[in-house]
XYZ file of C-alpha atoms in Angstrom:
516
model
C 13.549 25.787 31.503
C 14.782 28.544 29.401
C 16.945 28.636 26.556
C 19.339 31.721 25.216
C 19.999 33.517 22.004
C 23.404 31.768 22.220
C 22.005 27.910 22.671
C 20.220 28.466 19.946
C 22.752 29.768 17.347
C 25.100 27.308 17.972
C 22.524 24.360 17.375
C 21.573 26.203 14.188
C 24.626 27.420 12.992
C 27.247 24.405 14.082
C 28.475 23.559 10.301
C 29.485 19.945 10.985
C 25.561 18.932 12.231
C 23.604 17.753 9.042
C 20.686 20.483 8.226
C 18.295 18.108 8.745
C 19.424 17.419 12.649
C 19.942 20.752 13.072
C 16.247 21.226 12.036
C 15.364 18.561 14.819
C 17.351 20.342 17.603
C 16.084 23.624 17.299
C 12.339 22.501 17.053
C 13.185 20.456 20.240
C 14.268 23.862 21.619
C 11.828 26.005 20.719
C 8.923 23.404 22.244
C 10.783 23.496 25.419
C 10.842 27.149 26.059
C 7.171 27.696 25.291
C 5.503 24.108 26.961
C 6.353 24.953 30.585
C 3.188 26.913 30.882
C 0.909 24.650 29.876
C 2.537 22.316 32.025
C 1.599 24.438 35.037
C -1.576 24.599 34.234
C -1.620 20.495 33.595
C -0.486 19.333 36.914
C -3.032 22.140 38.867
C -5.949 20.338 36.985
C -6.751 17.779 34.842
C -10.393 18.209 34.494
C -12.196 19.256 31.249
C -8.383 19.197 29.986
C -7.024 19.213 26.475
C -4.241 17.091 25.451
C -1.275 18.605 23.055
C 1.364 17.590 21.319
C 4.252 19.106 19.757
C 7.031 16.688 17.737
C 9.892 17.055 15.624
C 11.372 14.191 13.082
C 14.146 14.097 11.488
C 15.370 11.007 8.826
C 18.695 10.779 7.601
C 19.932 7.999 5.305
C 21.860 6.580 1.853
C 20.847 4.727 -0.589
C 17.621 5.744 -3.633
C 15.493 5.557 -0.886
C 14.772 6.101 3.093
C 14.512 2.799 4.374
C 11.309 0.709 4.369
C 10.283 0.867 8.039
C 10.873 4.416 8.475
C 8.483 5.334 5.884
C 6.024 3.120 6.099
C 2.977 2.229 8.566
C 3.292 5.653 10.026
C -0.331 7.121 8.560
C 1.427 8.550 5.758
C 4.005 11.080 7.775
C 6.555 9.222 6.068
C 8.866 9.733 3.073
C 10.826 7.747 0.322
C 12.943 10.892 -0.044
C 16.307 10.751 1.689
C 16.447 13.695 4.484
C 13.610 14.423 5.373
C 11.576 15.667 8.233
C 8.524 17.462 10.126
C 7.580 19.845 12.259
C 4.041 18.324 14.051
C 1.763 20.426 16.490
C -1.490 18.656 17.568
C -4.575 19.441 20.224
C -7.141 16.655 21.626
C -9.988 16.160 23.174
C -10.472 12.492 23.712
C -13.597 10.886 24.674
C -14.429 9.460 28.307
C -15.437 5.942 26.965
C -16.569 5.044 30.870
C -19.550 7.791 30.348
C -22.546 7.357 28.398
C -22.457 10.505 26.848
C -19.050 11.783 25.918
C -17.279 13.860 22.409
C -13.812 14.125 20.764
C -11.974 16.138 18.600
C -8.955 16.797 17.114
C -6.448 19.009 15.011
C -3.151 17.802 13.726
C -0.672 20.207 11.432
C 2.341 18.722 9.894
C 4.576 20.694 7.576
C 8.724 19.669 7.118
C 10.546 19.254 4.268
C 10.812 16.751 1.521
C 7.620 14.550 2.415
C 5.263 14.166 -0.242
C 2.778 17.029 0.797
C 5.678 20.153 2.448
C 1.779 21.093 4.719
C -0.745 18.602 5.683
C -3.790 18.837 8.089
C -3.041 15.591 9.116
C -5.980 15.170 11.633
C -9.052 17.171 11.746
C -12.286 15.887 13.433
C -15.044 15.594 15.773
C -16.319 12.802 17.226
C -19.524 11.529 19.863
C -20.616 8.684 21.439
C -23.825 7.620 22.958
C -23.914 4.782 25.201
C -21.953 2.454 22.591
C -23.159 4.236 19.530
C -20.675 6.596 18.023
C -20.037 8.891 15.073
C -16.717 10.562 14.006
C -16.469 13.218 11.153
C -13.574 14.367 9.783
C -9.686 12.769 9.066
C -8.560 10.686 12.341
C -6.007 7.745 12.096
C -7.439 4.373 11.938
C -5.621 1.166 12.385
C -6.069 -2.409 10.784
C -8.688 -4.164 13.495
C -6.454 -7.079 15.065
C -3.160 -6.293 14.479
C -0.440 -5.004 16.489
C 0.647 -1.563 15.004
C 3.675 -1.293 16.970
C 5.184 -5.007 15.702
C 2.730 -6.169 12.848
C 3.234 -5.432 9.100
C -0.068 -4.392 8.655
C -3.672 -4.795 7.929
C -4.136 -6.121 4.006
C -7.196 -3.920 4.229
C -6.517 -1.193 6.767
C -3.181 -0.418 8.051
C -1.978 2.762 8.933
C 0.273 3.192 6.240
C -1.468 6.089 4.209
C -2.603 9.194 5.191
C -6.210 9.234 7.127
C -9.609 8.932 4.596
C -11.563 12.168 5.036
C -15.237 10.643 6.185
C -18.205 10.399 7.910
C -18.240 7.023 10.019
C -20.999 5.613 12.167
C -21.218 2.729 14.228
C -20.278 0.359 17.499
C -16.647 1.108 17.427
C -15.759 -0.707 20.204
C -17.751 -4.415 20.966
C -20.802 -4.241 22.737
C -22.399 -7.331 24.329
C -25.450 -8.776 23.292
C -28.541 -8.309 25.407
C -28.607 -11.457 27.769
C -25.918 -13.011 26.551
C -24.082 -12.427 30.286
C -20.862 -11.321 28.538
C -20.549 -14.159 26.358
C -20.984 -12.368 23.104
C -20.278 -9.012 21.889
C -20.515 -6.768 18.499
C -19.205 -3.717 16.814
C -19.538 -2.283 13.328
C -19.594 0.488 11.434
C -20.474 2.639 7.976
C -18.227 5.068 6.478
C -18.693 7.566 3.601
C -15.841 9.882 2.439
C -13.595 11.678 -0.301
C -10.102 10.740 -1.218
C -8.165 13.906 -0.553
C -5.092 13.294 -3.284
C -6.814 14.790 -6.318
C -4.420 17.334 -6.972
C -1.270 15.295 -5.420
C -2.046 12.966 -8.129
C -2.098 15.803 -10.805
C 1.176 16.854 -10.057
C 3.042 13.648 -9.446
C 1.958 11.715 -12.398
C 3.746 10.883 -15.895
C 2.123 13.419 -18.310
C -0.708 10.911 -19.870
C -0.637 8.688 -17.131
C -4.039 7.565 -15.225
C -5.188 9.544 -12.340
C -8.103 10.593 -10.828
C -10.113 13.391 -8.842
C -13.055 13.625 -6.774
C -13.325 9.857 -6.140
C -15.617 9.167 -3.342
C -14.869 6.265 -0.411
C -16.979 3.670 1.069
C -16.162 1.357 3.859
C -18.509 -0.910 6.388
C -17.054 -3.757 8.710
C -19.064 -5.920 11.215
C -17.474 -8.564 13.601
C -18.773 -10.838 16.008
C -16.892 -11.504 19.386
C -17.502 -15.123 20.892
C -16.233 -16.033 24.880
C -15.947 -15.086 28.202
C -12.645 -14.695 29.480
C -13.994 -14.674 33.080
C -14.767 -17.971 32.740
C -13.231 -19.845 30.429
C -9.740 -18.200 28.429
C -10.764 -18.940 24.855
C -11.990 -16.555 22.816
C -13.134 -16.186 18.989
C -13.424 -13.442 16.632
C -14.860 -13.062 12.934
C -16.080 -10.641 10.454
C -15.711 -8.918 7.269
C -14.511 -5.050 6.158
C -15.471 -3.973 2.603
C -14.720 -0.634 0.845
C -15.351 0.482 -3.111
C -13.871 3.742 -4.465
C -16.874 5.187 -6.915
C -17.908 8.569 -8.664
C -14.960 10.888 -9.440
C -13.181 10.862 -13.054
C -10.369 9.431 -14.299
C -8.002 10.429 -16.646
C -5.639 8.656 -19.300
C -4.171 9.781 -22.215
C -6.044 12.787 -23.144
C -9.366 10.830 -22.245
C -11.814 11.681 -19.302
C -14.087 8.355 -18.251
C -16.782 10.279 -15.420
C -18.118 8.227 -12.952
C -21.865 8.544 -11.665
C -21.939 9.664 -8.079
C -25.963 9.563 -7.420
C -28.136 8.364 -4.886
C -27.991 5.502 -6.435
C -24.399 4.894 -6.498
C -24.249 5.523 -3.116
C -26.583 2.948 -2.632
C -24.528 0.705 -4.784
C -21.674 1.255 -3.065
C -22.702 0.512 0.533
C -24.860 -2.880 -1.877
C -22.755 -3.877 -4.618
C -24.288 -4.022 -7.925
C -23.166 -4.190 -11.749
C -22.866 -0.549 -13.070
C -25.728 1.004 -15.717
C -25.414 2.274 -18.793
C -24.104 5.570 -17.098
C -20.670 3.732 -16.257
C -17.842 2.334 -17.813
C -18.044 -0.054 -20.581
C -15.896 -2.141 -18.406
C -18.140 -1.850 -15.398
C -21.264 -3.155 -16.755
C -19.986 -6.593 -16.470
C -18.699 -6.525 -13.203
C -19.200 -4.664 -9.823
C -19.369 -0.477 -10.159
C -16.378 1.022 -8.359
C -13.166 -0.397 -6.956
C -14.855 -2.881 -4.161
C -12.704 -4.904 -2.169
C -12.202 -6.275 1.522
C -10.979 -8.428 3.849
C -12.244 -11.265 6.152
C -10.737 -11.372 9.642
C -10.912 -14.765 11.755
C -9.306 -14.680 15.005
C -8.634 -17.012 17.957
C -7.526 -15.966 21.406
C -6.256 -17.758 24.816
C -5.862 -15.561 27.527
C -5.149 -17.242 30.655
C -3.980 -14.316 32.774
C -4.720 -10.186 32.142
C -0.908 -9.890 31.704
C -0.595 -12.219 29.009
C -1.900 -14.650 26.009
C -1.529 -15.551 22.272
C -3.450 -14.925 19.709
C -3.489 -16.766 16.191
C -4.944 -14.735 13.107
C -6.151 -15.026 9.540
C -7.186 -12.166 7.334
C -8.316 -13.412 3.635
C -8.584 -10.494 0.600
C -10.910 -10.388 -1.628
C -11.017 -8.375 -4.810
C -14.378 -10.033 -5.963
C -17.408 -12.926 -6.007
C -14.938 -15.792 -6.485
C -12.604 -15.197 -3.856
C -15.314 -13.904 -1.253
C -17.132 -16.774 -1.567
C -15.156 -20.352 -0.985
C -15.362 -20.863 -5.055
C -11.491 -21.020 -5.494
C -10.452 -21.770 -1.760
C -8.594 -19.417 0.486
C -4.944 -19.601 -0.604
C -4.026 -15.843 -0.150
C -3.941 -14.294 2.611
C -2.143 -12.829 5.903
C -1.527 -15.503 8.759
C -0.067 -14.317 11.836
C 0.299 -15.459 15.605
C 1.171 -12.993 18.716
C 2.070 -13.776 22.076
C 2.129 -11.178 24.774
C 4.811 -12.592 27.495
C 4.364 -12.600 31.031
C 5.837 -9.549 33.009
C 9.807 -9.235 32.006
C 12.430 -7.122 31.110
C 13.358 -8.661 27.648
C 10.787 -8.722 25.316
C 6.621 -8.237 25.519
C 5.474 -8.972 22.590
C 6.578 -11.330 19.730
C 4.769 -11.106 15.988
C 4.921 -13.449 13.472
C 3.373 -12.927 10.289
C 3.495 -15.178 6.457
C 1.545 -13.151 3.492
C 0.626 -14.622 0.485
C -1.140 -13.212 -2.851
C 0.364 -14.874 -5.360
C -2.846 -16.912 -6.645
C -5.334 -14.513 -6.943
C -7.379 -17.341 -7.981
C -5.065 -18.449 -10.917
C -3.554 -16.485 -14.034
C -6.870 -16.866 -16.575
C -8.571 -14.041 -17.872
C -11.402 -12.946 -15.789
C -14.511 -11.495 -18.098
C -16.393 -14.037 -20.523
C -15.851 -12.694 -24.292
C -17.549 -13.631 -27.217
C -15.343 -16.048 -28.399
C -15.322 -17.535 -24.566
C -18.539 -17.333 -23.198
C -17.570 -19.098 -19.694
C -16.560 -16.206 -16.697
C -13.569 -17.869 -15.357
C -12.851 -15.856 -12.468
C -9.364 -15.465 -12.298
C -6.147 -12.475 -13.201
C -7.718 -10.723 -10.106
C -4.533 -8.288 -9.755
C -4.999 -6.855 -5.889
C -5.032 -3.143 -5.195
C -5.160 -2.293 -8.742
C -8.221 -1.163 -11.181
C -8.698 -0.524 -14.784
C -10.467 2.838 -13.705
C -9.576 4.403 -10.537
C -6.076 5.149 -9.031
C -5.794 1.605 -6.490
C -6.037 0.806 -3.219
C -3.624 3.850 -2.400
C -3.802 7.722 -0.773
C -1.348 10.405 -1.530
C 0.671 7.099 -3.177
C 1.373 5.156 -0.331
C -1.118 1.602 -0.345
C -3.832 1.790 1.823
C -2.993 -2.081 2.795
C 0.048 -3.768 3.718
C 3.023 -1.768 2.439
C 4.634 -5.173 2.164
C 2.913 -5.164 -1.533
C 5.423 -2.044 -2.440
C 3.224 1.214 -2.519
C 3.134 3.373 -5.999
C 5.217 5.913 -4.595
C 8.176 4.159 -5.578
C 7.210 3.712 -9.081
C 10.180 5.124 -10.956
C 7.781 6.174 -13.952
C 5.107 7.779 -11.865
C 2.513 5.110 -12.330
C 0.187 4.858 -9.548
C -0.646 1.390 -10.439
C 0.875 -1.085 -7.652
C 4.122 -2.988 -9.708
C 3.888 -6.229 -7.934
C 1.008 -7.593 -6.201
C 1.946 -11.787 -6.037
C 3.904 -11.643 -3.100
C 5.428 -14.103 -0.306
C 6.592 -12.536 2.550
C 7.758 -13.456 6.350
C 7.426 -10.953 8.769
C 8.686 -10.903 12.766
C 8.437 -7.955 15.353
C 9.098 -8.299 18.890
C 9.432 -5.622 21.557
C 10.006 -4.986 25.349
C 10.353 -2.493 27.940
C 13.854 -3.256 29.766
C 13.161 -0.445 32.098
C 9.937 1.786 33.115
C 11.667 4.590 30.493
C 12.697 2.689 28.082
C 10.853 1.026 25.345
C 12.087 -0.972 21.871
C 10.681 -2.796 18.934
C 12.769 -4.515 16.399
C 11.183 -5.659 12.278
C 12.495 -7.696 10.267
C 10.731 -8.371 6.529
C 11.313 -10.381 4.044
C 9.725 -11.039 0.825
C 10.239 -12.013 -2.527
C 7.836 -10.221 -5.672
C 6.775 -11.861 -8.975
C 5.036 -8.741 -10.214
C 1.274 -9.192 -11.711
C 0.190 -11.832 -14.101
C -0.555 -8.766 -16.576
C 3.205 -7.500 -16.371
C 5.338 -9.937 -14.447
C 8.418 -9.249 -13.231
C 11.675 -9.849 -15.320
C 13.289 -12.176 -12.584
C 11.753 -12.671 -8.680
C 12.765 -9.640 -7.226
C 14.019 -10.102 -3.030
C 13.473 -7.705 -0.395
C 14.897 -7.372 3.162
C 14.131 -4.552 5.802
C 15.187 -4.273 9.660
C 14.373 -1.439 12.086
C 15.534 -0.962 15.575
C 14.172 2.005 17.714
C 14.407 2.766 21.074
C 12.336 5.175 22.998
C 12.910 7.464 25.571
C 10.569 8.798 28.194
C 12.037 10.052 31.486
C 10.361 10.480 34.582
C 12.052 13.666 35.801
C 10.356 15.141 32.305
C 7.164 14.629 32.280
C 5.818 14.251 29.103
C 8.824 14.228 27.284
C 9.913 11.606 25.099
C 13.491 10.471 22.736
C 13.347 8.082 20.273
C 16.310 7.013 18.006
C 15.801 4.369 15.247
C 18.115 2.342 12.282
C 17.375 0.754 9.860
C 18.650 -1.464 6.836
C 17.018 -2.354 3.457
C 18.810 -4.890 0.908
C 17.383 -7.175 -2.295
C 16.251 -6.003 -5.733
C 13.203 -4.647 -5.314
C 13.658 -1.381 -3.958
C 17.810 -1.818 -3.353
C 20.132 -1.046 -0.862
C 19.466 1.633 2.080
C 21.101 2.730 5.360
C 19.028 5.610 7.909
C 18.204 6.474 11.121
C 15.729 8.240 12.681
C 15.854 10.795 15.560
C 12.174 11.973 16.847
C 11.848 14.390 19.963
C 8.417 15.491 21.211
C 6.342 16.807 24.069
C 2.833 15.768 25.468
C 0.590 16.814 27.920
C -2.396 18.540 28.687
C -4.239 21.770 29.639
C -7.253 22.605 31.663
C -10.276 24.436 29.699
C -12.198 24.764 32.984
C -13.570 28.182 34.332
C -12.976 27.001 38.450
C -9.721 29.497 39.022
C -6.268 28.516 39.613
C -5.633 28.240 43.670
């Protein structure tokens, strides 16, 4: 397929097309003219191949904002600025889980206009794996552990709605039986150590005076247990526990620089959390060094058939001692239930999801003082910290983006505005034809703010999405999609987009045996 001069300068120059479509078109162009070679080379041989792909976005919409669910839970490659879009050119090499030896890696460049960073090297990594022990270095998109990230709102610990976590992770990353149990029990876990990459994002973007921070490091471990054998009997049972602290880096406020230690020893606290030294903030001395939260996961599974099942889930947060331990009960928390449906042309999958935060174990004040000796633990304020920046990257929350990310802070806080949320959540999609794919969200949730600074009045918020996608057969490799979406309510007001994304993938052979 070839393209002329002519094609092109009427896409570009067409003056009724928006600028940001005609962006989209001529990307979509471009990769067409130049992919037909490696698509040769593709369908000759697959072995020892590398995987590409090349994508163009484009978001057009009204409203203060781009609407909810085309910004977020898209590993940070969205943008609250209206009309905006990307230009995204990636290479793989994925790993051969069915050998025992086998080793990844990846590169992923972004740069469009008017998303938070205008270039990103959104992926960047290498990976191994041993039998089923595996390492990964570098920035690679991670998803929440049991949810759907097609139809879900998200992890509350891990979602895929920030950019990747530069870092060094080690583990099972997939479950591994135990020895002799006969498939009846299985494992995986891992240990991360990294650097938040936003230092001088957060410079730039902040109120003059306003906290921020630079050179803070990341933690994260997880460990889950797998219970059943769906061979034999359909039920099966999941549980474990993901933890994360942000430590060492500074902070800055109002003229004032608080350093953070970043030792051995921290490192050690960080993977064991312990109360900070006399090296740390006043305010950590009393309590656990670093930013340390996580999440609990319990999950239950019937799975009668391979083509279908439900699955019921409960993930609890935890910002400290009291609510990791069964001190103040497990109010909070994100309940959900998923059914994958039985071969049809309608729908697939259906998600249903309630969150709740709005105890966070009551509204007391948390430290003892000297006029109240007693620690009531209590006030514990999710995603936010007295020190470091909050459970965010490059200002978009690390959790659920149902608890409204920083970015929209109209005074360019990065402190999350409202954390005591209730929200209902349901995505469903389906595949009414071998091409053609859809998923539809629909949110709502009403905000009370924190207990330190509540909100005025309960603030509402409603966002849809609908998106189709596109991939013919007769172009291989070659896929359309086309979304809408609709925000209304008080929290973040009223928005109308859409979507358009075109892109190309395939692969290429990196082995010496000659073309026949």
């Amino acid at each position: 397929m070839t393209h002329s001069p002519q094609m092109i300068s009427k896409v570009f120059f067409y003056p009724d097309l928006p600028a940001v479509i005609r962006r989209t078109c001529l990307s979509a162009i471009l990769f067409s003219t130049s992919l037909n070679g490696f698509a040769e080379v593709c369908k000759l041989e697959k072995q020892d191949s590398l995987e590409y792909l090349l994508e163009t976005r484009a978001t057009f919409s009204g409203g203060d904002y781009t609407p909810f669910w085309l910004v977020s839970n898209l590993q940070g490659l969205g943008s609250i600025e209206k009309n905006n879009g990307f230009v995204r050119g990636a290479i793989f090499k994925k790993m051969d889980k069915s050998q025992r030896f086998s080793w990844g890696a990846g590169l992923d460049l972004v740069g469009g206009w008017n998303l938070t960073a205008p270039f990103s090297i959104h992926q960047a990594y290498a990976e191994v794996k041993y039998r089923s022990i595996g390492v990964l270095l570098g920035s690679k998109e991670i998803w929440g552990e049991f949810n759907n990230p097609e139809i879900s709102s998200g992890n509350l610990f891990y979602s895929g709605n920030a950019m990747p976590v530069p870092q060094l992770r080690a583990g099972i990353f997939d479950y591994a039986d135990f020895w002799g149990a006969k498939g009846w029990f299985a494992v995986k876990g891992y240990i991360a150590y990294g650097m938040f990459s936003d230092s001088n994002w957060q410079k730039s973007w902040v109120a003059p005076d306003s906290k921020h921070t630079s050179d803070v490091l990341y933690h994260s471990k997880g460990l889950w247990i797998r219970g059943g054998n769906t061979n034999v009997f359909p039920l099966q049972g999941e549980i474990g526990i993901e933890m994360a602290t942000q430590f060492g880096g500074k902070s800055y406020k109002d003229g004032q620089i608080v350093k953070m230690p970043h030792g051995f020893k921290d490192w050690l606290k960080a993977l064991f959390p312990t109360y900070g030294k006399r090296d740390t903030f006043n305010g950590e001395q009393t309590t656990i060094e670093g930013n340390m939260l996580g999440a609990y996961n319990i999950v239950m599974s019937w799975l009668p058939e391979a083509d279908w099942g439900i699955k019921a889930y409960y993930e609890h947060y935890f910002e400290d001692q009291s609510q990791m331990t069964f001190e103040y009960g497990w109010k909070d928390g994100l309940y959900g239930i998923e059914a994958q449906l039985p071969a049809n042309r309608i729908v697939s999958s259906v998600v249903y999801e309630y969150l709740y935060t709005k105890d966070q174990t009551g509204a007391v004040n948390h430290d003892s003082t000297s006029e109240i000796p007693e620690q009531i633990s209590g006030r514990d304020n999710y995603y936010n910290h007295s020190v470091y920046q909050g459970w965010q990257h490059w200002g978009m929350g690390i959790g659920n983006p149902l608890v409204l990310s920083p970015i929209y802070n109209s005074d360019r806080s990065l402190s999350f505005r409202t954390t005591r949320v209730e929200a209902h959540h349901l995505g469903f999609s389906g595949n009414p034809t071998p091409e053609i794919n859809y998923r539809v969200l629909l949110s709502y949730s009403r905000n009370w703010g924190t207990y330190a600074y509540p909100l005025p009045e309960i603030e509402d918020n409603f966002n849809s999405l609908v998106e189709i996608s596109w991939k013919p057969s007769k172009f291989d490799g070659w896929y359309l999609k086309g979304a809408l979406a609709f925000d209304s309510g008080d929290l973040i007001g009223k928005s109308f987009g859409g979507m358009i994304t075109i892109g190309k993938t395939g692969c290429f052979s990196v082995s010496k045996k000659k073309r026949k």
